[in-house]
mmCIF file of C-alpha atoms in Angstrom:
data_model
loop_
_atom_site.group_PDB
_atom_site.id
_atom_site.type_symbol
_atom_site.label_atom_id
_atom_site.label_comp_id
_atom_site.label_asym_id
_atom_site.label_seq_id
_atom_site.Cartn_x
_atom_site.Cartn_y
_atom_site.Cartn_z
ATOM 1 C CA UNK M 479 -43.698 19.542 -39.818
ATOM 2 C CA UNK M 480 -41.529 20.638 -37.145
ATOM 3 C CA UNK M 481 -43.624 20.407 -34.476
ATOM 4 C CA UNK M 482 -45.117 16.900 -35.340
ATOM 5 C CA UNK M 483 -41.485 15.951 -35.838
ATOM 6 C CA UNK M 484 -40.978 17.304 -32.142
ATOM 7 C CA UNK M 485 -44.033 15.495 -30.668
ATOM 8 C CA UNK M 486 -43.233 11.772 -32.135
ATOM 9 C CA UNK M 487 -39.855 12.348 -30.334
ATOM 10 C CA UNK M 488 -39.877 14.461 -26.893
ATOM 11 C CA UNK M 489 -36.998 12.847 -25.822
ATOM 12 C CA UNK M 490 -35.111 14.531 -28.873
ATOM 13 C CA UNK M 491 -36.258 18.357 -28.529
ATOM 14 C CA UNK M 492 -33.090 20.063 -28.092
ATOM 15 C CA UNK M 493 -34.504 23.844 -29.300
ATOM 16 C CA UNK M 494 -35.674 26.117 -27.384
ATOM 17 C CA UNK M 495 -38.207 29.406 -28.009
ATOM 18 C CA UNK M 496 -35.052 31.213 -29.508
ATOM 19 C CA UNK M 497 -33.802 28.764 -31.632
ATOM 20 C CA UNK M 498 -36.615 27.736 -32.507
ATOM 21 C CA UNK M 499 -37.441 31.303 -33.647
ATOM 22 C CA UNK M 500 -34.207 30.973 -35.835
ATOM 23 C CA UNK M 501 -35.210 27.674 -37.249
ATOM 24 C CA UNK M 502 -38.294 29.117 -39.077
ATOM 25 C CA UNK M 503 -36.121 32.376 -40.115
ATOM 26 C CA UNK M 504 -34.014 29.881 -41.611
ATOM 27 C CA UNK M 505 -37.105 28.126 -43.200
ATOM 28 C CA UNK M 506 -38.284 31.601 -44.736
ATOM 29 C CA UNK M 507 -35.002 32.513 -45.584
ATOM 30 C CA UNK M 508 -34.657 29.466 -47.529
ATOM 31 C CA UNK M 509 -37.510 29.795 -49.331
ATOM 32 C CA UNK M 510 -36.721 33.085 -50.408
ATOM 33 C CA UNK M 511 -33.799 32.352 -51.919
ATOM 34 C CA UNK M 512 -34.574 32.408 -55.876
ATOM 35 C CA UNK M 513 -31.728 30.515 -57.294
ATOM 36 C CA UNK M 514 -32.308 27.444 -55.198
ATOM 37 C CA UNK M 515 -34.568 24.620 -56.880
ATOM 38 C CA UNK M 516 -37.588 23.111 -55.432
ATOM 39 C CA UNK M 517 -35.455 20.259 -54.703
ATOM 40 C CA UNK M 518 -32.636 22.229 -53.054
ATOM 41 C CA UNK M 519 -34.908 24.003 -50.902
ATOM 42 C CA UNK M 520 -36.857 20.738 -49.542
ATOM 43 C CA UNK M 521 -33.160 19.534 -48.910
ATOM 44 C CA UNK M 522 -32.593 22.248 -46.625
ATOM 45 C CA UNK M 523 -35.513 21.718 -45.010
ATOM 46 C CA UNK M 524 -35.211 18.539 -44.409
ATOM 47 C CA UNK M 525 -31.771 19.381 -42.740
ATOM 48 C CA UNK M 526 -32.711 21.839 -40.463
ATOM 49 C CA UNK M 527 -35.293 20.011 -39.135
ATOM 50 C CA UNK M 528 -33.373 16.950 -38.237
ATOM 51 C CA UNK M 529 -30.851 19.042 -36.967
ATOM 52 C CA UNK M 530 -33.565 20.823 -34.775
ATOM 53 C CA UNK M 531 -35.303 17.582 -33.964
ATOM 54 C CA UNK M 532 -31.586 16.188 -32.468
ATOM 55 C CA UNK M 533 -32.061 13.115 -34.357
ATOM 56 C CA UNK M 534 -29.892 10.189 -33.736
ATOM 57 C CA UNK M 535 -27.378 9.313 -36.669
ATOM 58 C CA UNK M 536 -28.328 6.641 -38.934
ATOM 59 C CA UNK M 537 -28.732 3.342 -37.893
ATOM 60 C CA UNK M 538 -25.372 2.181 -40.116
ATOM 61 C CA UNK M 539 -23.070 4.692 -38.822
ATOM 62 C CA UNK M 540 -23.950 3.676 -34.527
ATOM 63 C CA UNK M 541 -22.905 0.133 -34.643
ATOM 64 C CA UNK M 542 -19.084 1.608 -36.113
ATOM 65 C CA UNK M 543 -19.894 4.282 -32.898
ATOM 66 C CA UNK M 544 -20.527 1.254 -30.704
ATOM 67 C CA UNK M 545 -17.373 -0.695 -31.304
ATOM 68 C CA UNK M 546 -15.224 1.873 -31.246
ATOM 69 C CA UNK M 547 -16.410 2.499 -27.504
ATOM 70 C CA UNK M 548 -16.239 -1.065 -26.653
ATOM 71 C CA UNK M 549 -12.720 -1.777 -27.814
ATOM 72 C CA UNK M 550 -11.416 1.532 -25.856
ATOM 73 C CA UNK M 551 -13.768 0.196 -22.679
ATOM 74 C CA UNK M 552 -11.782 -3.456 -22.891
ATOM 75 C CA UNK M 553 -8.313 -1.408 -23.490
ATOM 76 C CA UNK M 554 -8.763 0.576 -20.576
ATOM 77 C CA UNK M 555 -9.638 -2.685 -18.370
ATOM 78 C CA UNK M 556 -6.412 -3.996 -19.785
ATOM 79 C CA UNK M 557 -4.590 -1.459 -18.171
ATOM 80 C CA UNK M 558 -6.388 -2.065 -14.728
ATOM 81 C CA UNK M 559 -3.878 -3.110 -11.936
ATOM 82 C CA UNK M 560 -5.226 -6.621 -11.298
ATOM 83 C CA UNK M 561 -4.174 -8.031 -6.920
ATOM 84 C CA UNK M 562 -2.021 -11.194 -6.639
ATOM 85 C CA UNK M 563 -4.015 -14.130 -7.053
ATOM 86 C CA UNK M 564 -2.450 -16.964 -4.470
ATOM 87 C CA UNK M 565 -1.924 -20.551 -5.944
ATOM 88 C CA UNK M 566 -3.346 -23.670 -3.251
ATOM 89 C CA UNK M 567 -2.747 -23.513 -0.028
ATOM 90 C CA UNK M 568 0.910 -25.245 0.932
ATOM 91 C CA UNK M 569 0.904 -27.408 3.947
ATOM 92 C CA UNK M 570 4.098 -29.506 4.415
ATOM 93 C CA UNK M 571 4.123 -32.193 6.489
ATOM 94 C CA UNK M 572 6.568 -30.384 8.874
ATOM 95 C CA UNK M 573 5.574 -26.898 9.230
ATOM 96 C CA UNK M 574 8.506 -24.067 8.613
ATOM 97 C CA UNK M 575 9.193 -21.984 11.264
ATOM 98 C CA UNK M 576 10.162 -18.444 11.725
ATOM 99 C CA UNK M 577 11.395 -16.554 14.714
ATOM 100 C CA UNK M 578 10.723 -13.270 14.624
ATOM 101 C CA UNK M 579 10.165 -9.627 16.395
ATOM 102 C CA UNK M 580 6.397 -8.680 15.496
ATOM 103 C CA UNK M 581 7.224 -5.186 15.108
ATOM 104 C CA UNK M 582 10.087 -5.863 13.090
ATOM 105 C CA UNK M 583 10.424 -4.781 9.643
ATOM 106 C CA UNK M 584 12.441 -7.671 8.387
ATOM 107 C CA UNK M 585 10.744 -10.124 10.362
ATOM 108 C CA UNK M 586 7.664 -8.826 8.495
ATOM 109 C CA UNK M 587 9.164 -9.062 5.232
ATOM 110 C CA UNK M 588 9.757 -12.622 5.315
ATOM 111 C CA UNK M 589 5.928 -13.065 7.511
ATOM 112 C CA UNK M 590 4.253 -11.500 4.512
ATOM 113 C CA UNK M 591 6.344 -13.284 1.463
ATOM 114 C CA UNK M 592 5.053 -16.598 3.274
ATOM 115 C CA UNK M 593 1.479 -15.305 3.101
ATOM 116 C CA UNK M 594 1.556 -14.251 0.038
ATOM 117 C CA UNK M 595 2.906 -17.789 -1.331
ATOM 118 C CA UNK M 596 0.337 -19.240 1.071
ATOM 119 C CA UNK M 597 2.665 -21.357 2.908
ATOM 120 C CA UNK M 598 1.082 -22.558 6.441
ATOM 121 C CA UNK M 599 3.933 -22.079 8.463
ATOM 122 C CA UNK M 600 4.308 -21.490 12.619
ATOM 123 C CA UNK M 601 5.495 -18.104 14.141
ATOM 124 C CA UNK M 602 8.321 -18.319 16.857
ATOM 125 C CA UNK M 603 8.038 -14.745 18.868
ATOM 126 C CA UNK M 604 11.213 -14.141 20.155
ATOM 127 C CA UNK M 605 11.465 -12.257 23.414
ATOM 128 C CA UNK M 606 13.007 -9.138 22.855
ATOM 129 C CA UNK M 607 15.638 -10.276 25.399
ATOM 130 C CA UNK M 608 15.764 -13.405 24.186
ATOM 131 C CA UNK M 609 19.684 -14.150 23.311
ATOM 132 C CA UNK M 610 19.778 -17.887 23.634
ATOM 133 C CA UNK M 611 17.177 -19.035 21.047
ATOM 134 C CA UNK M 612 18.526 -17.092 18.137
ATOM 135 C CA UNK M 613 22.364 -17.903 19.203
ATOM 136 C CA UNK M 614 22.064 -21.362 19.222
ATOM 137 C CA UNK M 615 20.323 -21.479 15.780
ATOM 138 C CA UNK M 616 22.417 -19.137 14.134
ATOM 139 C CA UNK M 617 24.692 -18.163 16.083
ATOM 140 C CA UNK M 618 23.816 -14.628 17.248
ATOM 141 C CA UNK M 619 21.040 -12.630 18.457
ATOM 142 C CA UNK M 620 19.074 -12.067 15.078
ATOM 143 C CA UNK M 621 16.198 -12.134 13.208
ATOM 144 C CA UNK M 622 14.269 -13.071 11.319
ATOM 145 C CA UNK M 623 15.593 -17.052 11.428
ATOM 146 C CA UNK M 624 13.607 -19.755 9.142
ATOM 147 C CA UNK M 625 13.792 -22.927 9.822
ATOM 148 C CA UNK M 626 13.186 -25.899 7.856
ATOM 149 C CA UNK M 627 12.803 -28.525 9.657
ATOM 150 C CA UNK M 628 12.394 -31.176 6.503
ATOM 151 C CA UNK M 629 15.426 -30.468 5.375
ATOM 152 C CA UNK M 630 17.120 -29.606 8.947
ATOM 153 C CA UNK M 631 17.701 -25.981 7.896
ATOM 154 C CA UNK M 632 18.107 -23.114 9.231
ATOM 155 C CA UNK M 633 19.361 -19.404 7.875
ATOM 156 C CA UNK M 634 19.020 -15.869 8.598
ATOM 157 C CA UNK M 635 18.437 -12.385 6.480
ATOM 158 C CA UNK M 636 15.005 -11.704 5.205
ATOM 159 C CA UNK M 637 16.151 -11.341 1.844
ATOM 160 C CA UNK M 638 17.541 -14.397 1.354
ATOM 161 C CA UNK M 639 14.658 -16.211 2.959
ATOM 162 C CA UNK M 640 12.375 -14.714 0.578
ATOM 163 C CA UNK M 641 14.383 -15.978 -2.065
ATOM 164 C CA UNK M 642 14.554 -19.424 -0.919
ATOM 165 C CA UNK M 643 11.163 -19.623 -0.371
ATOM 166 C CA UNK M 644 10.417 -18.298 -4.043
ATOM 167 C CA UNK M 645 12.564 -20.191 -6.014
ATOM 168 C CA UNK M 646 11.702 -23.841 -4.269
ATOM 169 C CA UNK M 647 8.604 -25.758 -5.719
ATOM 170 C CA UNK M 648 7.657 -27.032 -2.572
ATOM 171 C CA UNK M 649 6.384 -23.421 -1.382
ATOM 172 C CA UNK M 650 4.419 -23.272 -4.878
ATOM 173 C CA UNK M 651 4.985 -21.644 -8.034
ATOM 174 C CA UNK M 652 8.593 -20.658 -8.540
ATOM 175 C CA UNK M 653 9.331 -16.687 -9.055
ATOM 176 C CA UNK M 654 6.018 -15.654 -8.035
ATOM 177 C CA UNK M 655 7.630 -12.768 -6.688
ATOM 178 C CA UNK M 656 8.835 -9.953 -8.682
ATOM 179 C CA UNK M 657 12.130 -8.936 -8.097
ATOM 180 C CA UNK M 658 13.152 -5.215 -6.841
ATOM 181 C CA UNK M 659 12.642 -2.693 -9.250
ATOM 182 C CA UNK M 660 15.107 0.003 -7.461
ATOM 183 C CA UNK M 661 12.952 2.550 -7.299
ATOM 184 C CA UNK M 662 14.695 5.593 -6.014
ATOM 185 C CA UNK M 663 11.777 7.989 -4.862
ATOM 186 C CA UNK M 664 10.236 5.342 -2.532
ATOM 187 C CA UNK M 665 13.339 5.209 -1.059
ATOM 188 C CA UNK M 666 14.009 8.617 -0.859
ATOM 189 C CA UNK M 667 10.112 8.955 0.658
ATOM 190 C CA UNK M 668 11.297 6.215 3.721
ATOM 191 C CA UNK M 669 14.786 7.687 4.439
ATOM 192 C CA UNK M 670 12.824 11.725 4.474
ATOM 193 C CA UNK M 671 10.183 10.172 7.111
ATOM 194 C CA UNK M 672 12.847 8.110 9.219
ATOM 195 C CA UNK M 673 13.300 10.567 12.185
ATOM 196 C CA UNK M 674 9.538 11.507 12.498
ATOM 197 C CA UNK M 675 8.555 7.846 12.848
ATOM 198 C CA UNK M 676 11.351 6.558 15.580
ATOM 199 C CA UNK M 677 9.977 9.274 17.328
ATOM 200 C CA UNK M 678 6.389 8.097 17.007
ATOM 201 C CA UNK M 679 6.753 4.082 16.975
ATOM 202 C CA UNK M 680 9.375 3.091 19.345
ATOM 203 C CA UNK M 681 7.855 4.391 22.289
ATOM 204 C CA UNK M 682 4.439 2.991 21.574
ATOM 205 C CA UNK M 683 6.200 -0.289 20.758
ATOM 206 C CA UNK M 684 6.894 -0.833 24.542
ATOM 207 C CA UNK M 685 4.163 1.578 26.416
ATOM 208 C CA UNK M 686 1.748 -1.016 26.657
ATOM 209 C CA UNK M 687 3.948 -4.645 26.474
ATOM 210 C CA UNK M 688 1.163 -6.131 23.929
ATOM 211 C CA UNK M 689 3.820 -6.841 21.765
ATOM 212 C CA UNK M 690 4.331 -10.930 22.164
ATOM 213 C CA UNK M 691 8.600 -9.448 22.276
ATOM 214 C CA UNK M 692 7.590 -7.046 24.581
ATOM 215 C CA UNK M 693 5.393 -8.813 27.011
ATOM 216 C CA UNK M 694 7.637 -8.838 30.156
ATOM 217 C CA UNK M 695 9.667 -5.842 31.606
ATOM 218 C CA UNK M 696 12.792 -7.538 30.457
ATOM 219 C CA UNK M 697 12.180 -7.273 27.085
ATOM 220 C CA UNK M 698 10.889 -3.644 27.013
ATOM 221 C CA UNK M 699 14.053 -2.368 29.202
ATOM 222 C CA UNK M 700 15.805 -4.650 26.219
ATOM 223 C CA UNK M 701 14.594 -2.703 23.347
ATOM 224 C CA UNK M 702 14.984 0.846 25.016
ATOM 225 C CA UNK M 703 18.373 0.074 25.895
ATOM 226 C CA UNK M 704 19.203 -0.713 22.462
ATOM 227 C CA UNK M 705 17.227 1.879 20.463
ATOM 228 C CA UNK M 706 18.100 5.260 20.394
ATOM 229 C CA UNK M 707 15.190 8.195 19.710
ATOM 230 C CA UNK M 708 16.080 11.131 18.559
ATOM 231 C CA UNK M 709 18.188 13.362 18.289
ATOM 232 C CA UNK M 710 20.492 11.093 19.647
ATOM 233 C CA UNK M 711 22.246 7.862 17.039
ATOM 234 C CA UNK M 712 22.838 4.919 17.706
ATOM 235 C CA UNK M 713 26.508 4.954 18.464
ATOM 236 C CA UNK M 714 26.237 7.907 21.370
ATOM 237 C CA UNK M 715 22.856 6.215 22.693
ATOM 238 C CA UNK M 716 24.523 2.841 23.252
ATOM 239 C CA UNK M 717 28.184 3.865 23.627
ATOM 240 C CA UNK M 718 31.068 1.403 23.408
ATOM 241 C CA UNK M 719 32.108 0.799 26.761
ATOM 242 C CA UNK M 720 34.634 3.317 26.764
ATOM 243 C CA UNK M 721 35.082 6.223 29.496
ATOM 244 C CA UNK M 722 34.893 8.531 26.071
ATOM 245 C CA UNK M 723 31.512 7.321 25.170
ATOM 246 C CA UNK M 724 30.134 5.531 27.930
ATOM 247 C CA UNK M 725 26.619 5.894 25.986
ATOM 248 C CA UNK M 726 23.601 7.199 28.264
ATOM 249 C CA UNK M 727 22.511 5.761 31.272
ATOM 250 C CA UNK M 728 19.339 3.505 31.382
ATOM 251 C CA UNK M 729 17.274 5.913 33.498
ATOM 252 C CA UNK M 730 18.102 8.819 31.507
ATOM 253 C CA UNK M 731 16.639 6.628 28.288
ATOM 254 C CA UNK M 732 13.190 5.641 30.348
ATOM 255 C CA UNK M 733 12.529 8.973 30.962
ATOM 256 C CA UNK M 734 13.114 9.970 27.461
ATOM 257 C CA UNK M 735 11.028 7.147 25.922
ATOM 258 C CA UNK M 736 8.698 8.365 28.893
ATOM 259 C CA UNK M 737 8.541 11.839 27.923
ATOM 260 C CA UNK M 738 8.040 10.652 24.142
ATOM 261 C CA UNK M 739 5.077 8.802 24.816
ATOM 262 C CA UNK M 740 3.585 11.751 26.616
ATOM 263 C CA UNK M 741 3.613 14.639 24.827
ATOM 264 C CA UNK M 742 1.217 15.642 22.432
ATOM 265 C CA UNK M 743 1.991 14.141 19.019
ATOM 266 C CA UNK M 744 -0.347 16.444 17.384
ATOM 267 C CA UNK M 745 2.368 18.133 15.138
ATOM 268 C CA UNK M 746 4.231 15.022 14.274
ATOM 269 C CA UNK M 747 1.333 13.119 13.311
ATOM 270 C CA UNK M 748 0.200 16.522 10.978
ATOM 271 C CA UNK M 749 3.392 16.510 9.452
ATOM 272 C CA UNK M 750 3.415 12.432 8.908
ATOM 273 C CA UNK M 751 -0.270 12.819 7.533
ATOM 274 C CA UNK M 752 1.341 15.408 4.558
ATOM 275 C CA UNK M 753 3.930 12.978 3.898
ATOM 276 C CA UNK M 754 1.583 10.208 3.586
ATOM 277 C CA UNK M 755 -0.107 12.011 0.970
ATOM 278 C CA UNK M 756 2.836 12.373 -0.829
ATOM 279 C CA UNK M 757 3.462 8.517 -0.920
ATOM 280 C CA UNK M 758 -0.182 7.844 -1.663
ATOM 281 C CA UNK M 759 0.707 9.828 -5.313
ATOM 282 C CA UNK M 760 3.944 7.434 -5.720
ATOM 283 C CA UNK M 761 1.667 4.313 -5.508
ATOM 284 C CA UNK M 762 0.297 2.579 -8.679
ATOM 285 C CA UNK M 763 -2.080 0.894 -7.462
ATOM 286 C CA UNK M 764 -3.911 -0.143 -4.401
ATOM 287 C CA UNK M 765 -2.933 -3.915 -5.052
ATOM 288 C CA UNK M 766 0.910 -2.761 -5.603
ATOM 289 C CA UNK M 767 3.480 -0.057 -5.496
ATOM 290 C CA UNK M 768 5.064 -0.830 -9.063
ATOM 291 C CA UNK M 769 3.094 -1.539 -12.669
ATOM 292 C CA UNK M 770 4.622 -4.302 -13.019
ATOM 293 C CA UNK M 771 2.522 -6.343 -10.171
ATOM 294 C CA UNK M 772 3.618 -7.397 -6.857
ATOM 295 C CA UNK M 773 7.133 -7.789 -5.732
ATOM 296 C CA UNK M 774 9.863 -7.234 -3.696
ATOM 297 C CA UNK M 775 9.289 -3.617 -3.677
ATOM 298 C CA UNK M 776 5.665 -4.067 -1.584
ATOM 299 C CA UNK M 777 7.246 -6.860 0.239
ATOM 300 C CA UNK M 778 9.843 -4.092 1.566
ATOM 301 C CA UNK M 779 7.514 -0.935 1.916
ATOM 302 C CA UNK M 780 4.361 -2.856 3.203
ATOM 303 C CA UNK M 781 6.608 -4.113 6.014
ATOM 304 C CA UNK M 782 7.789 -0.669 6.740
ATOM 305 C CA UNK M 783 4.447 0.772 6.499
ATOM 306 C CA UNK M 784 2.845 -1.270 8.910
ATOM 307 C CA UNK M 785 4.363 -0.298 12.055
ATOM 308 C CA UNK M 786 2.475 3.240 11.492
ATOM 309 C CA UNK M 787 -0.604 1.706 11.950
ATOM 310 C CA UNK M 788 -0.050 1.276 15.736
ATOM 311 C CA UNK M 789 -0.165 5.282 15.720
ATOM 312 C CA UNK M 790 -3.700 6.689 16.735
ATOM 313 C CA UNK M 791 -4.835 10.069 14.696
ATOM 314 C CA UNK M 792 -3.405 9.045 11.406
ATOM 315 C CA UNK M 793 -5.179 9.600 7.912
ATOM 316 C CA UNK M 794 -3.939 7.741 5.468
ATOM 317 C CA UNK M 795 -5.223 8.560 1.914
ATOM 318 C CA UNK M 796 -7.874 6.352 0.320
ATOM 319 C CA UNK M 797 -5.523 4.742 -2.255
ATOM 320 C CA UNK M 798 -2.569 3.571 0.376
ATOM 321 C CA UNK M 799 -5.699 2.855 3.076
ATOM 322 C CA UNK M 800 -6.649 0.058 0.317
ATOM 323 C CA UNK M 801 -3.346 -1.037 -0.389
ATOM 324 C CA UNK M 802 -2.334 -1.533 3.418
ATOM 325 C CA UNK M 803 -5.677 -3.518 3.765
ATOM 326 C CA UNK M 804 -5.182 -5.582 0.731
ATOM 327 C CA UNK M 805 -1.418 -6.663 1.528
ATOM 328 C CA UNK M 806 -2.574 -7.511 5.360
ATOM 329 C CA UNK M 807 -5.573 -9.967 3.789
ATOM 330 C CA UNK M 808 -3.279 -11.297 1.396
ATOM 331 C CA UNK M 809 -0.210 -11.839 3.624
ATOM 332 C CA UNK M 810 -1.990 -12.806 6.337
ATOM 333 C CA UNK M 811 -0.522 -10.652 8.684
ATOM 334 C CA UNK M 812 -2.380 -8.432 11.159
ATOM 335 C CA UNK M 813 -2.073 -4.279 11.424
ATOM 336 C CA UNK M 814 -2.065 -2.369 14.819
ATOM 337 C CA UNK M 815 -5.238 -0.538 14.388
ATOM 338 C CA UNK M 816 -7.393 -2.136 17.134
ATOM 339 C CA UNK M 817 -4.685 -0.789 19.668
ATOM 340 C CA UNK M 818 -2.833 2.101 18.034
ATOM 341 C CA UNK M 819 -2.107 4.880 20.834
#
């Protein structure tokens, strides 16, 4: 009986020569037994040989089986982080502008808030030497600036431009931007990796003047002047004009930024490649930082983050790889890749 049983399902023989030698001992055994019935004994029998044959359960217990796994498949997609999904594609009759720095993290923040809201807008690059344009909109050398022409309007700080931008109906659906969450270990993360990435970006910033702010001489000697690496801070690197602090002398900071750029950044970019790691664990998802969704908190790490893509020999893991991807598509704004050094 066995053995038919076993050849009307092969896909079901789960014994093998030894069990199957302790199958029929079982059989014998049961057979043996003088106090069981007729009955009880073909009841046994019939047990131990759908046990033996693996049979399926009956037909009325799977489809309870099969629901069960469906509802815990749909709960689990439930709990899937799901990307921002844009709303139609604003295009005002006059365009915004914004002037802006393009390696600038705050310029960036307000760049990618705009793409993200999928306002068409036109970007003002600001020469890095550039005091006039910003002075005479705002009144000093700043950025990011938006301007609103519309409405002849113009203000300053990325934050606040974000906000405007959110909370008016003419960029789209109001508060489609979720607010800052505070998160203290992200913060904690940018402030820890601070040092090692002044000392990596600024000097690949202006080594090869491709940045629109940096594309004359001017503008390079602009930024170097003004931007300290380290171990020096800004208040010794610029000085005050003082015989005290006189800050240190142009040539002195082009051969620094000189030296930077050449030496090998083999154990900086090791040491940034660990800490990267560590961020990639802080991340919730690859479509944003927070489970919430997408918000100010991406907005302000995404535009921080980007700048290390102009570093050649990075790895970043898989998860924040996706992430810096997906914000660039969805902002529409451009990493360094194609000409990281």
């Amino acid at each position: 009986a066995v053995l038919a049983c076993c050849r009307r399902h092969p896909t079901k023989r789960i014994i093998g020569l030894p069990s199957l030698a302790s199958f029929f001992s079982a059989v014998l055994y049961s057979f043996a037994v003088p106090q069981y019935s007729l009955g009880m004994k073909l009841v046994i029998l019939s047990s131990i040989v759908a046990v033996a044959a693996g049979f399926a359960p009956p037909a009325a217990v799977r489809p309870v089986a099969k629901a069960a796994t469906a509802a815990l498949s749909m709960s689990t997609a439930a709990t899937e982080a799901q990307p921002f999904v844009k709303g139609p594609r604003v295009v005002r009759e006059q365009l915004p502008v914004v002037y802006v720095y393009d390696h600038c993290p705050f310029c960036v923040r307000v760049r990618l808030a705009l793409g993200v809201k999928n306002v068409k807008h036109l970007v003002h690059f600001l020469a890095n030497d550039d005091v006039a344009t910003p002075t005479k909109l705002v009144g000093k050398k700043i950025a990011p600036i938006f301007e609103l022409p519309e409405d002849d309007f113009v203000m300053g700080e990325s934050l606040d431009i974000i906000a405007k931008v959110d909370s008016d109906p003419r960029f789209g659906p109001a508060d489609a931007i979720l607010p800052a969450s505070g998160r203290k270990d992200i913060k904690a993360w940018q402030k820890s990796v601070q040092t090692l990435l002044r000392t990596l970006q600024r000097p690949r910033y202006v080594a090869t003047g491709l940045l629109p702010e940096f594309q004359q001489l001017d503008g390079r000697h602009a930024f170097i002047k003004n931007h300290q690496l380290p171990p020096y801070e800004k208040p010794e690197w610029k000085g005050d004009g003082t015989d005290e602090n006189p800050g240190v002398d142009m040539d002195v900071k082009l051969r620094l930024y000189a030296e930077a750029m050449a030496a090998d950044p083999a154990p900086l970019i090791e040491d940034l490649n660990a800490r990267l790691v560590e961020l990639d664990d802080m991340l919730y998802s690859e479509h944003h930082c927070g489970e919430g969704g997408f918000g100010l908190d991406d907005i302000d790490l995404w535009a921080r983050l980007r700048s290390i893509s102009i570093i050649q020999g990075v790895e970043w893991p898989t998860k924040l790889r996706s992430y810096m991807d997906n914000l660039s598509a969805l902002g529409d704004v451009p990493l360094y890749d194609e000409m990281a050094l």
